[in-house]
PDB file of C-alpha atoms in Angstrom:
ATOM      1  CA  MET A 183       0.022 -13.499 -13.853  1.00 43.00           C
ATOM      2  CA  THR A 184       3.358 -11.973 -14.863  1.00 48.00           C
ATOM      3  CA  ASN A 185       3.431  -8.220 -15.393  1.00 55.00           C
ATOM      4  CA  GLU A 186       5.746  -6.530 -17.838  1.00 85.00           C
ATOM      5  CA  ILE A 187       7.319  -4.166 -15.282  1.00 93.00           C
ATOM      6  CA  VAL A 188       8.725  -5.826 -12.165  1.00 94.00           C
ATOM      7  CA  GLY A 189      11.066  -4.106  -9.738  1.00 95.00           C
ATOM      8  CA  LYS A 190      11.829  -3.650  -6.063  1.00 95.00           C
ATOM      9  CA  VAL A 191      11.408  -1.064  -3.343  1.00 95.00           C
ATOM     10  CA  ALA A 192      14.672   0.908  -3.215  1.00 95.00           C
ATOM     11  CA  GLN A 193      13.772   3.272  -0.368  1.00 93.00           C
ATOM     12  CA  VAL A 194      10.842   4.256   1.853  1.00 91.00           C
ATOM     13  CA  THR A 195      10.844   8.068   1.984  1.00 91.00           C
ATOM     14  CA  SER A 196       7.736   8.826   4.076  1.00 88.00           C
ATOM     15  CA  ASP A 197       4.576   7.244   5.409  1.00 87.00           C
ATOM     16  CA  ARG A 198       2.988   7.532   1.943  1.00 90.00           C
ATOM     17  CA  GLU A 199       5.915   7.574  -0.513  1.00 93.00           C
ATOM     18  CA  LEU A 200       8.610   5.210  -1.654  1.00 94.00           C
ATOM     19  CA  ILE A 201      11.128   4.844  -4.459  1.00 96.00           C
ATOM     20  CA  ILE A 202      11.145   1.850  -6.777  1.00 96.00           C
ATOM     21  CA  ASN A 203      14.065   0.798  -8.957  1.00 97.00           C
ATOM     22  CA  ARG A 204      12.197   1.138 -12.231  1.00 97.00           C
ATOM     23  CA  GLY A 205      11.834   4.283 -14.320  1.00 98.00           C
ATOM     24  CA  SER A 206      11.248   5.544 -17.841  1.00 97.00           C
ATOM     25  CA  LEU A 207      13.961   3.256 -19.262  1.00 97.00           C
ATOM     26  CA  HIS A 208      11.838   0.324 -18.058  1.00 96.00           C
ATOM     27  CA  GLY A 209       8.565   1.719 -19.443  1.00 96.00           C
ATOM     28  CA  VAL A 210       7.259   3.461 -16.313  1.00 97.00           C
ATOM     29  CA  VAL A 211       5.156   6.568 -16.908  1.00 97.00           C
ATOM     30  CA  GLU A 212       3.533   8.912 -14.407  1.00 97.00           C
ATOM     31  CA  GLY A 213       0.199   7.585 -13.184  1.00 96.00           C
ATOM     32  CA  MET A 214       1.027   3.880 -13.470  1.00 96.00           C
ATOM     33  CA  VAL A 215      -0.169   1.855 -10.501  1.00 95.00           C
ATOM     34  CA  PHE A 216       1.995  -0.830  -8.915  1.00 95.00           C
ATOM     35  CA  ARG A 217       1.378  -3.397  -6.219  1.00 92.00           C
ATOM     36  CA  VAL A 218       3.999  -4.016  -3.546  1.00 92.00           C
ATOM     37  CA  LYS A 219       4.045  -7.649  -2.505  1.00 90.00           C
ATOM     38  CA  GLY A 220       5.478  -9.441   0.498  1.00 85.00           C
ATOM     39  CA  SER A 221       7.703 -12.497   0.472  1.00 86.00           C
ATOM     40  CA  PRO A 222       6.016 -15.589  -0.953  1.00 88.00           C
ATOM     41  CA  VAL A 223       4.546 -18.065   1.528  1.00 86.00           C
ATOM     42  CA  GLU A 224       4.288 -21.761   0.711  1.00 90.00           C
ATOM     43  CA  VAL A 225       0.816 -23.293   0.399  1.00 90.00           C
ATOM     44  CA  LEU A 226       0.591 -26.858   1.699  1.00 90.00           C
ATOM     45  CA  ASP A 227      -1.871 -29.502   0.558  1.00 89.00           C
ATOM     46  CA  PRO A 228      -3.840 -30.446   3.699  1.00 87.00           C
ATOM     47  CA  ASP A 229      -4.065 -34.099   2.615  1.00 89.00           C
ATOM     48  CA  THR A 230      -0.473 -34.774   1.549  1.00 92.00           C
ATOM     49  CA  ASN A 231       1.393 -31.935   3.290  1.00 91.00           C
ATOM     50  CA  GLU A 232       3.117 -31.296  -0.062  1.00 95.00           C
ATOM     51  CA  VAL A 233       3.937 -27.782  -1.204  1.00 94.00           C
ATOM     52  CA  ILE A 234       1.404 -27.052  -3.954  1.00 94.00           C
ATOM     53  CA  GLY A 235       2.416 -23.491  -4.659  1.00 93.00           C
ATOM     54  CA  GLN A 236       3.287 -20.101  -3.261  1.00 92.00           C
ATOM     55  CA  ILE A 237       1.328 -16.935  -2.650  1.00 88.00           C
ATOM     56  CA  ALA A 238       2.531 -13.394  -1.969  1.00 86.00           C
ATOM     57  CA  LYS A 239       0.046 -10.990  -0.380  1.00 84.00           C
ATOM     58  CA  VAL A 240      -0.304  -7.461  -1.688  1.00 87.00           C
ATOM     59  CA  LYS A 241       0.966  -5.024   0.932  1.00 87.00           C
ATOM     60  CA  VAL A 242      -0.119  -1.792  -0.733  1.00 90.00           C
ATOM     61  CA  LEU A 243      -0.950  -0.197  -4.080  1.00 92.00           C
ATOM     62  CA  ILE A 244       1.118   2.819  -5.126  1.00 94.00           C
ATOM     63  CA  ARG A 245       0.936   5.256  -8.046  1.00 96.00           C
ATOM     64  CA  ALA A 246       4.006   6.660  -9.848  1.00 97.00           C
ATOM     65  CA  VAL A 247       4.063  10.426  -9.258  1.00 97.00           C
ATOM     66  CA  GLU A 248       7.587  11.325 -10.471  1.00 97.00           C
ATOM     67  CA  VAL A 249       9.503   9.278 -13.014  1.00 98.00           C
ATOM     68  CA  ALA A 250      13.257   9.448 -13.646  1.00 98.00           C
ATOM     69  CA  GLU A 251      15.196   7.264 -16.093  1.00 98.00           C
ATOM     70  CA  ARG A 252      16.095   4.485 -13.645  1.00 98.00           C
ATOM     71  CA  PHE A 253      13.708   4.981 -10.728  1.00 98.00           C
ATOM     72  CA  CYS A 254      10.401   6.530  -9.786  1.00 98.00           C
ATOM     73  CA  ILE A 255       8.741   7.991  -6.729  1.00 97.00           C
ATOM     74  CA  ALA A 256       5.401   6.375  -5.988  1.00 96.00           C
ATOM     75  CA  ARG A 257       2.718   7.288  -3.450  1.00 94.00           C
ATOM     76  CA  THR A 258      -0.269   5.604  -1.843  1.00 92.00           C
ATOM     77  CA  PHE A 259      -3.476   6.927  -3.349  1.00 91.00           C
ATOM     78  CA  ARG A 260      -6.456   4.973  -2.047  1.00 84.00           C
ATOM     79  CA  SER A 261      -8.648   6.907   0.360  1.00 77.00           C
ATOM     80  CA  ARG A 262     -11.905   6.637   2.217  1.00 79.00           C
ATOM     81  CA  LYS A 263     -14.254   9.046   3.981  1.00 81.00           C
ATOM     82  CA  VAL A 264     -14.501   8.620   7.768  1.00 78.00           C
ATOM     83  CA  ASN A 265     -17.012  10.293  10.086  1.00 78.00           C
ATOM     84  CA  VAL A 266     -15.107  11.771  13.043  1.00 74.00           C
ATOM     85  CA  GLY A 267     -18.064  13.876  14.188  1.00 74.00           C
ATOM     86  CA  GLY A 268     -21.525  13.199  15.530  1.00 70.00           C
ATOM     87  CA  ARG A 269     -24.642  11.212  14.666  1.00 65.00           C
ATOM     88  CA  PHE A 270     -23.873   8.254  16.911  1.00 58.00           C
ATOM     89  CA  GLU A 271     -20.343   7.635  15.635  1.00 54.00           C
ATOM     90  CA  GLY A 272     -17.989   6.543  18.419  1.00 55.00           C
ATOM     91  CA  VAL A 273     -18.817   6.321  22.102  1.00 54.00           C
ATOM     92  CA  SER A 274     -19.028   9.972  23.168  1.00 62.00           C
ATOM     93  CA  LEU A 275     -22.579  10.952  24.111  1.00 64.00           C
ATOM     94  CA  ALA A 276     -21.636  14.624  23.683  1.00 66.00           C
ATOM     95  CA  ASN A 277     -20.870  14.000  20.003  1.00 65.00           C
ATOM     96  CA  ALA A 278     -23.918  11.816  19.401  1.00 66.00           C
ATOM     97  CA  PHE A 279     -26.174  14.733  18.516  1.00 70.00           C
ATOM     98  CA  GLN A 280     -23.559  16.814  16.680  1.00 76.00           C
ATOM     99  CA  PRO A 281     -23.553  16.917  12.878  1.00 81.00           C
ATOM    100  CA  PRO A 282     -21.280  14.444  11.105  1.00 80.00           C
ATOM    101  CA  LYS A 283     -17.758  15.628  10.308  1.00 80.00           C
ATOM    102  CA  TRP A 284     -16.245  13.740   7.405  1.00 81.00           C
ATOM    103  CA  GLU A 285     -12.491  13.457   6.836  1.00 82.00           C
ATOM    104  CA  THR A 286     -10.589  11.811   4.020  1.00 82.00           C
ATOM    105  CA  ARG A 287      -8.148   9.182   5.280  1.00 79.00           C
ATOM    106  CA  TYR A 288      -5.362   7.931   3.034  1.00 78.00           C
ATOM    107  CA  GLU A 289      -3.779   4.519   3.036  1.00 80.00           C
ATOM    108  CA  THR A 290      -0.282   4.686   4.535  1.00 80.00           C
ATOM    109  CA  LEU A 291       2.774   2.473   4.765  1.00 79.00           C
ATOM    110  CA  ARG A 292       2.665   2.543   8.588  1.00 71.00           C
ATOM    111  CA  ARG A 293       2.239  -0.314  10.969  1.00 63.00           C
ATOM    112  CA  ASP A 294       1.023   2.272  13.552  1.00 57.00           C
ATOM    113  CA  PRO A 295      -1.314   4.930  12.088  1.00 55.00           C
ATOM    114  CA  SER A 296      -1.010   7.255  15.122  1.00 54.00           C
ATOM    115  CA  ALA A 297       2.677   8.022  14.474  1.00 48.00           C
ATOM    116  CA  GLY A 298       3.882  11.139  12.574  1.00 47.00           C
ATOM    117  CA  GLU A 299       5.089  11.774   9.018  1.00 56.00           C
ATOM    118  CA  SER A 300       8.660  10.427   8.884  1.00 57.00           C
ATOM    119  CA  ILE A 301       8.952   6.675   9.002  1.00 62.00           C
ATOM    120  CA  SER A 302      11.671   4.216   9.990  1.00 67.00           C
ATOM    121  CA  PRO A 303      12.052   0.751   8.456  1.00 66.00           C
ATOM    122  CA  ASP A 304      10.586  -1.000  11.514  1.00 71.00           C
ATOM    123  CA  GLN A 305       7.423   1.156  11.298  1.00 70.00           C
ATOM    124  CA  SER A 306       6.706   0.369   7.645  1.00 75.00           C
ATOM    125  CA  VAL A 307       4.779  -2.551   6.186  1.00 75.00           C
ATOM    126  CA  VAL A 308       6.977  -2.075   3.099  1.00 81.00           C
ATOM    127  CA  SER A 309      10.673  -3.024   3.160  1.00 82.00           C
ATOM    128  CA  ILE A 310      13.599  -2.275   0.888  1.00 80.00           C
ATOM    129  CA  GLY A 311      13.768  -5.147  -1.569  1.00 83.00           C
ATOM    130  CA  ASP A 312      10.017  -5.896  -1.594  1.00 86.00           C
ATOM    131  CA  SER A 313       8.813  -6.926  -5.042  1.00 81.00           C
ATOM    132  CA  VAL A 314       6.951  -4.291  -7.070  1.00 81.00           C
ATOM    133  CA  GLU A 315       4.940  -5.107 -10.176  1.00 85.00           C
ATOM    134  CA  LEU A 316       2.570  -3.282 -12.480  1.00 85.00           C
ATOM    135  CA  ALA A 317      -0.974  -3.560 -11.128  1.00 83.00           C
ATOM    136  CA  GLN A 318      -4.070  -4.417 -13.107  1.00 76.00           C
ATOM    137  CA  GLU A 319      -7.355  -2.535 -12.673  1.00 71.00           C
ATOM    138  CA  GLU A 320      -8.895  -5.442 -10.741  1.00 68.00           C
ATOM    139  CA  ASP A 321      -6.167  -4.972  -8.087  1.00 67.00           C
ATOM    140  CA  PHE A 322      -7.442  -1.511  -7.130  1.00 62.00           C
ATOM    141  CA  ASP A 323     -10.025  -2.923  -4.715  1.00 62.00           C
ATOM    142  CA  ALA A 324      -7.752  -5.654  -3.344  1.00 60.00           C
ATOM    143  CA  GLU A 325      -7.268  -5.834   0.391  1.00 57.00           C
ATOM    144  CA  ALA A 326      -3.845  -4.737   1.526  1.00 55.00           C
ATOM    145  CA  THR A 327      -1.935  -4.946   4.797  1.00 50.00           C
ATOM    146  CA  THR A 328      -1.566  -1.177   5.151  1.00 50.00           C
ATOM    147  CA  VAL A 329      -3.320   1.092   7.620  1.00 49.00           C
ATOM    148  CA  TRP A 330      -5.435   4.196   7.083  1.00 44.00           C
ATOM    149  CA  LYS A 331      -4.283   7.527   8.471  1.00 43.00           C
TER     150      LYS A 331
END
């Protein structure tokens, strides 16, 4: 499916934010959701070994949070609740009988979720030049290659 707004990652600014080369001149408005996709991989027919198509996996979904004329800043937004407390979560017997402690974890652009806030290109699942396209609502639950902080 071809989306009406297609751009590229211009810069990765943090472990949750990046800049894409599309802005209000291209129809981007605050709140729009985009999917960042990796390079296409060829799909081979197992019988003939012919290339029958290409597929590009979704790396992450991002939401436009600031929109300029020719670019926008977008941020990861998907989250999940994680129990870091008691009630038999984890392996610590001391915590087993403690009450649950729930934290909200956000999807990040990191390859290693234990690292800090700033991010270098080799730490990010997203690269400058990655394709960015307007996401559809059914994409919101799609698996991505990002990690949760």
